[in-house]
Short mmCIF file of C-alpha atoms and ligand atoms in Angstrom, two decimals:
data_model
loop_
_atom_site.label_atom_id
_atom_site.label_comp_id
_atom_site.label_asym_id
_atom_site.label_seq_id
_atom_site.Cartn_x
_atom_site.Cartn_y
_atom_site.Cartn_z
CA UNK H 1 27.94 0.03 -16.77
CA UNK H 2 25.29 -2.49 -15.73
CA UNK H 3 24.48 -0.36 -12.59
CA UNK H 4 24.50 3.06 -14.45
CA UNK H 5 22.11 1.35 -17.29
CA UNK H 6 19.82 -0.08 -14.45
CA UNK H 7 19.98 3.35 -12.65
CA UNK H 8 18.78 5.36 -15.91
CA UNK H 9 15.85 2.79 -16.50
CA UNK H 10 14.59 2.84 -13.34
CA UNK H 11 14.57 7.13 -13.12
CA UNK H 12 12.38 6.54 -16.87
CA UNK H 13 10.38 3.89 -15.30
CA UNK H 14 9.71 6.42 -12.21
CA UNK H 15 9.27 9.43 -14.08
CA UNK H 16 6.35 7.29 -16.00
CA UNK H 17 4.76 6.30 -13.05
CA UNK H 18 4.96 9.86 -12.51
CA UNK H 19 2.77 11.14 -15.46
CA UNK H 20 0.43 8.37 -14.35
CA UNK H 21 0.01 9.97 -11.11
CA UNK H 22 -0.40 13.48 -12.36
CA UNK H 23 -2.96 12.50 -14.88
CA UNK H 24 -4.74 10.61 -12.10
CA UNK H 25 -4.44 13.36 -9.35
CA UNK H 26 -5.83 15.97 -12.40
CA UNK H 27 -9.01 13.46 -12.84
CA UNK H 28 -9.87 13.85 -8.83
CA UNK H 29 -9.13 17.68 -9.05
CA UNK H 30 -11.98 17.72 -11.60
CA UNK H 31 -14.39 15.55 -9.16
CA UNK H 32 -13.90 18.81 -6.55
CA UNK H 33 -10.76 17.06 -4.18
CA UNK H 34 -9.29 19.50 -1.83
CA UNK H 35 -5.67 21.18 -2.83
CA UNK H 36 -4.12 19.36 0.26
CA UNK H 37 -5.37 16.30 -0.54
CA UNK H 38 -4.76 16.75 -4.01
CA UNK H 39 -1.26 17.05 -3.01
CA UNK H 40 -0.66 14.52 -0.82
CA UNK H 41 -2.13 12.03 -4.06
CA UNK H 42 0.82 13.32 -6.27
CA UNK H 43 3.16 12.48 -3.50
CA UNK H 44 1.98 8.72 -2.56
CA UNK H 45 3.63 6.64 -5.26
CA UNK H 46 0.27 3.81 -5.57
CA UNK H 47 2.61 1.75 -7.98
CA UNK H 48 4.76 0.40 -4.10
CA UNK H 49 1.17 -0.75 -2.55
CA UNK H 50 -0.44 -3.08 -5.86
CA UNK H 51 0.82 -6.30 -6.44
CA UNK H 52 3.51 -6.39 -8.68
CA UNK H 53 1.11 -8.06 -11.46
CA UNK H 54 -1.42 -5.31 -11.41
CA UNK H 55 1.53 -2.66 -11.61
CA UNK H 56 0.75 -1.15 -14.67
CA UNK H 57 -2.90 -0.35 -13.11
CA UNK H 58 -1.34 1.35 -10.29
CA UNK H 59 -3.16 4.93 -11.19
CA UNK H 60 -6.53 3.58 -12.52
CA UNK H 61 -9.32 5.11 -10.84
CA UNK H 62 -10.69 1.80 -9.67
CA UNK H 63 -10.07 -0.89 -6.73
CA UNK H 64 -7.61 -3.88 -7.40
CA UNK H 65 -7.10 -6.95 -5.55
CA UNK H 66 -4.92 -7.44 -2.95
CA UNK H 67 -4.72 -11.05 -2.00
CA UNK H 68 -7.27 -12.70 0.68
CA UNK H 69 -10.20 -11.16 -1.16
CA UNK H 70 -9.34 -8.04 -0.08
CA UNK H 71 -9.25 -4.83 -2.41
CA UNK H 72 -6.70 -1.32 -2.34
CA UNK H 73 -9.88 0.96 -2.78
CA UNK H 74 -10.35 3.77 -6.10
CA UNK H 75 -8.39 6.71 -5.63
CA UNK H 76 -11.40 8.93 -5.67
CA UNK H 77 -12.61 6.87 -2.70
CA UNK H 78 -9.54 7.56 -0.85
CA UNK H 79 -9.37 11.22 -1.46
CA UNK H 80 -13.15 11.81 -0.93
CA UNK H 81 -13.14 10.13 2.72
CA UNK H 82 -9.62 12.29 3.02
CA UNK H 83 -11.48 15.23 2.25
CA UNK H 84 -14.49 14.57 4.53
CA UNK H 85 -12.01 14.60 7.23
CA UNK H 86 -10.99 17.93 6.90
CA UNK H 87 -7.37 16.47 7.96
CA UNK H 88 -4.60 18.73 9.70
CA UNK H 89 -0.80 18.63 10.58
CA UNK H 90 -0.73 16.42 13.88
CA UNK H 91 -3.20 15.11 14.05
CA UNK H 92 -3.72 11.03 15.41
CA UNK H 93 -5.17 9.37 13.21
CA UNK H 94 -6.98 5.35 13.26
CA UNK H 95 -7.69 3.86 10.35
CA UNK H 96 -9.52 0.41 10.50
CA UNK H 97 -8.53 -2.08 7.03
CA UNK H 98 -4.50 -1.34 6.10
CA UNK H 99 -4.94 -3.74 3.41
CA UNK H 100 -2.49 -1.97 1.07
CA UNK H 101 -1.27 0.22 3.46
CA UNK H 102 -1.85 3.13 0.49
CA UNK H 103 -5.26 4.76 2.11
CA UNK H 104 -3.02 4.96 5.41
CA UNK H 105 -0.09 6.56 3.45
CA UNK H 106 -2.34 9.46 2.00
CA UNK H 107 -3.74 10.34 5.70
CA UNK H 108 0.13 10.28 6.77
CA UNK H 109 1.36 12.47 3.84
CA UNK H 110 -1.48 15.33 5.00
CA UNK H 111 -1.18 14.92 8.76
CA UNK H 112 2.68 15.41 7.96
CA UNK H 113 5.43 14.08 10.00
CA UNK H 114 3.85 15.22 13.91
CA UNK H 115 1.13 13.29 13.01
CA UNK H 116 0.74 9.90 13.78
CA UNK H 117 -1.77 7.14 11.84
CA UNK H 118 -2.32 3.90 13.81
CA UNK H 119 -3.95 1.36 11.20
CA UNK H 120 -5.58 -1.92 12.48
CA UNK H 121 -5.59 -4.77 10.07
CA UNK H 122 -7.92 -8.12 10.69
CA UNK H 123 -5.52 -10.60 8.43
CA UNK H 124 -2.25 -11.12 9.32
CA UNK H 125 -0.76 -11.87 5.49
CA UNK H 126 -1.69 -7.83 5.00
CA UNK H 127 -0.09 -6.50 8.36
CA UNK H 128 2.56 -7.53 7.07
CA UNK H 129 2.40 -6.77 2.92
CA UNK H 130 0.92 -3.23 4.20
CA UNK H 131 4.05 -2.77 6.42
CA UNK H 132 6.45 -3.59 3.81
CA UNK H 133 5.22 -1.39 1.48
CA UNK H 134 5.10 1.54 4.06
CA UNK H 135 8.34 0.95 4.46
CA UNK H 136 9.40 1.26 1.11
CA UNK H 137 7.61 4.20 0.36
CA UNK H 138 9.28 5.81 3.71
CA UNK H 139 6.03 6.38 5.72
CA UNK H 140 7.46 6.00 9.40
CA UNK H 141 5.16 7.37 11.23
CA UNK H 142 2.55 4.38 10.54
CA UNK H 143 1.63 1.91 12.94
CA UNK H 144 0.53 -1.27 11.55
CA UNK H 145 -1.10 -3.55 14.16
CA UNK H 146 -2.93 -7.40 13.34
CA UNK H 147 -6.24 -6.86 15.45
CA UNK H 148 -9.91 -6.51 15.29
CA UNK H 149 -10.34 -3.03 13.87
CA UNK H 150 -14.24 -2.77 15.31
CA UNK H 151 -12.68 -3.28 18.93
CA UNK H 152 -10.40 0.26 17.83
CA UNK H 153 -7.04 0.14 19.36
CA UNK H 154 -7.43 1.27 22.94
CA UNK H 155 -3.79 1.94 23.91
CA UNK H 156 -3.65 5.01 21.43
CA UNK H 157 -7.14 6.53 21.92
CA UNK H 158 -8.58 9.08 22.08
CA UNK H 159 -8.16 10.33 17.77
CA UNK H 160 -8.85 13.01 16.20
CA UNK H 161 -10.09 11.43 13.36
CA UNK H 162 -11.32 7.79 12.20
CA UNK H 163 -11.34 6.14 9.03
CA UNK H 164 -12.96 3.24 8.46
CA UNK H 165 -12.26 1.30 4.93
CA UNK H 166 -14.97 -1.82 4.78
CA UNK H 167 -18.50 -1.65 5.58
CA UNK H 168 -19.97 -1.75 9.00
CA UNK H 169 -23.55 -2.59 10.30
CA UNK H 170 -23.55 0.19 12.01
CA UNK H 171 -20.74 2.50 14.08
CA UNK H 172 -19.21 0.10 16.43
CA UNK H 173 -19.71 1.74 19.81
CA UNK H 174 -15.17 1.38 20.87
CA UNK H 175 -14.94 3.76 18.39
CA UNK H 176 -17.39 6.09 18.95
CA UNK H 177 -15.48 6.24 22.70
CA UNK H 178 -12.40 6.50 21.12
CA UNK H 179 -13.28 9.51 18.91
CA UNK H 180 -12.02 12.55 20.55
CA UNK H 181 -15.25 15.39 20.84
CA UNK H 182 -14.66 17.26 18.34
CA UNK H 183 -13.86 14.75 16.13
CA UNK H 184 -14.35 13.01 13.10
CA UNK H 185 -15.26 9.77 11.16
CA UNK H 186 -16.00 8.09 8.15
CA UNK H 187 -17.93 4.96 7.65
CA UNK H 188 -19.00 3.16 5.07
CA UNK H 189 -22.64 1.50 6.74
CA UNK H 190 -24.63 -1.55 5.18
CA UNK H 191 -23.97 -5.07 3.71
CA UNK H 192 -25.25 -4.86 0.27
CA UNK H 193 -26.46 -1.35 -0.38
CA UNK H 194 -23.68 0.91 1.66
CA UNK H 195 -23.76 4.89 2.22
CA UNK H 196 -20.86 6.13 3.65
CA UNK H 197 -21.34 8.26 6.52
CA UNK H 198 -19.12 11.19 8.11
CA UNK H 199 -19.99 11.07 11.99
CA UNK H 200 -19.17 14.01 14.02
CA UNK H 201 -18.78 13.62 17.89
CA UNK H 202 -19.63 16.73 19.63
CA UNK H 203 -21.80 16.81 22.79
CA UNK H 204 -24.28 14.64 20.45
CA UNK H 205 -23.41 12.68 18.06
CA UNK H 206 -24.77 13.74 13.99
CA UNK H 207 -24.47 11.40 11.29
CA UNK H 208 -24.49 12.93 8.00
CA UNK H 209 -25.11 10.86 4.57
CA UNK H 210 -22.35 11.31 1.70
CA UNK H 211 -22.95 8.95 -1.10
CA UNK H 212 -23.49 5.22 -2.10
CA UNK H 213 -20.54 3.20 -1.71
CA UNK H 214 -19.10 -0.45 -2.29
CA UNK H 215 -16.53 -1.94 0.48
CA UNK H 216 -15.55 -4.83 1.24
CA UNK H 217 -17.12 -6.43 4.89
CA UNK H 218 -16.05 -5.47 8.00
CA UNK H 219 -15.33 -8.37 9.86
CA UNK H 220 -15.38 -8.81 13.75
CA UNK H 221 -17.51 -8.32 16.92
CA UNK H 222 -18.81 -5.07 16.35
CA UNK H 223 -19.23 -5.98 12.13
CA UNK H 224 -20.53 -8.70 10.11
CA UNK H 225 -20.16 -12.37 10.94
CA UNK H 226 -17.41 -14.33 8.75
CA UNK H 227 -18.94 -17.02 6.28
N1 SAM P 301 -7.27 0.93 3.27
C1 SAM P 301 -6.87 -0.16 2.40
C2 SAM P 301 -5.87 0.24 1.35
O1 SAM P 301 -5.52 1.41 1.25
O2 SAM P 301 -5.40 -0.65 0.65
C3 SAM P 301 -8.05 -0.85 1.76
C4 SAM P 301 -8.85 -1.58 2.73
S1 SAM P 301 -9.82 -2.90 2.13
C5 SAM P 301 -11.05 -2.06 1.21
C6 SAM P 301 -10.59 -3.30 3.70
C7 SAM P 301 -9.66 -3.96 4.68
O3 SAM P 301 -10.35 -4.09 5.92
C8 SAM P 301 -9.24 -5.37 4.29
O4 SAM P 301 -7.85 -5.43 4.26
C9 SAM P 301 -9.81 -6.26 5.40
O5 SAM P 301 -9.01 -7.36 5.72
C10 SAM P 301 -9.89 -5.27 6.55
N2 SAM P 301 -10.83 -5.62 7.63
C11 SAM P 301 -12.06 -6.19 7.58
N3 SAM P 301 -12.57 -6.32 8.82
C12 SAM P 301 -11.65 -5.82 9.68
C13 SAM P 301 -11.57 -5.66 11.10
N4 SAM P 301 -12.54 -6.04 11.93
N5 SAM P 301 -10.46 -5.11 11.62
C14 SAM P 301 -9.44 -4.71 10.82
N6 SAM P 301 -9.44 -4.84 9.49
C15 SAM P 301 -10.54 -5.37 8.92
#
């Protein structure tokens, strides 16, 4: 009896959660999001990657802490660097900052299952909370490593894409090398007034200017220096 009642109140607590996300993924369908990764939004339950004290804001359209002063970025931030990417089944995939592990989750839900996202995470305390709740929300093909993120992650290169979630000084130069040509990137650039960039690698490099941003630092020997 216990086990049935618990059962039926966590299907109504899911099937809120669940009207959240709609109502959220209908908001970014009226900023211009993509269908795909429109889709892949309504898929990604955000309620498994907040702390469990913010769970109620899962499906705001605004950043929430993390621990470490670190932040799971808006929703429309996460689908507008999506979009930029133009992502496709199969692709390989880096992602500097898991943080959450949510932003990561969203690029693994498009790529689909012959994909493959390798996410590099500075702090160790996140590897691990970004693992756990990739694993919960049954995203297997995500690599979580602890590393410097502006060093990339050699052993996997070259990607087809890049996504970069705190703010650089500028492109660090590993991944620029470990952008397939052809590729793709997106950057958030600056220390107090940021622009996010999409970088395409071709037989020149272009750099084209999106919008205004706010990240969190990039940390490491290619980004800022830690206080
Ligand atoms: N993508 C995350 C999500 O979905 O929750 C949000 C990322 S948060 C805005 C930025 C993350 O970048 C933080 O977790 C921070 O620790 C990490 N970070 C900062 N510098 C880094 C570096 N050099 N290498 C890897 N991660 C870094």
């Amino acid at each position: 009896m216990k086990a049935e009642k618990e059962n039926r109140e966590r299907k109504e607590e899911e099937r809120g959660y669940e009207e959240e996300r709609r109502r959220m993924v209908e908001g970014l369908r009226a900023d211009g999001i993509g269908e795909e990764v429109l889709e892949a939004m309504m898929h990604v339950k955000r309620h498994l990657f907040v702390p469990p004290h913010l769970i109620e804001q899962a499906y705001g359209d605004y950043p929430l802490p993390i621990g470490e002063g670190q932040t799971i970025s808006a929703p429309h931030m996460v689908a507008m660097m999506c979009d930029y990417l133009e992502l496709e089944k199969g692709e390989k995939v880096l992602e500097v900052g898991a943080g959450s592990g949510y932003h990561a989750a969203v690029i693994a839900e498009i790529i689909g299952k012959t994909g493959h996202v390798y996410s590099v995470e500075r702090i160790q305390w996140l590897v691990e909370f970004s693992r756990k709740n990739l694993k919960q929300a049954g995203y297997k093909h995500v690599t979580v490593m602890q590393g410097d993120g502006t060093l990339g992650l050699s052993e996997y290169a070259p990607y087809d894409k890049i996504s970069v979630t705190c703010a650089a000084p500028d492109v660090p130069p590993p991944l620029l090398e470990q952008l397939k040509t052809g590729g793709k990137m997106v950057i958030p650039i600056g220390r107090y007034m940021q622009e996010l960039y999409l970088v395409k690698k071709r037989n020149g490099v272009e750099r084209e200017k999106k919008c205004n941003v706010v990240f969190v630092p990039l940390i490491g020997r290619y980004g800022f220096r830690e206080h």
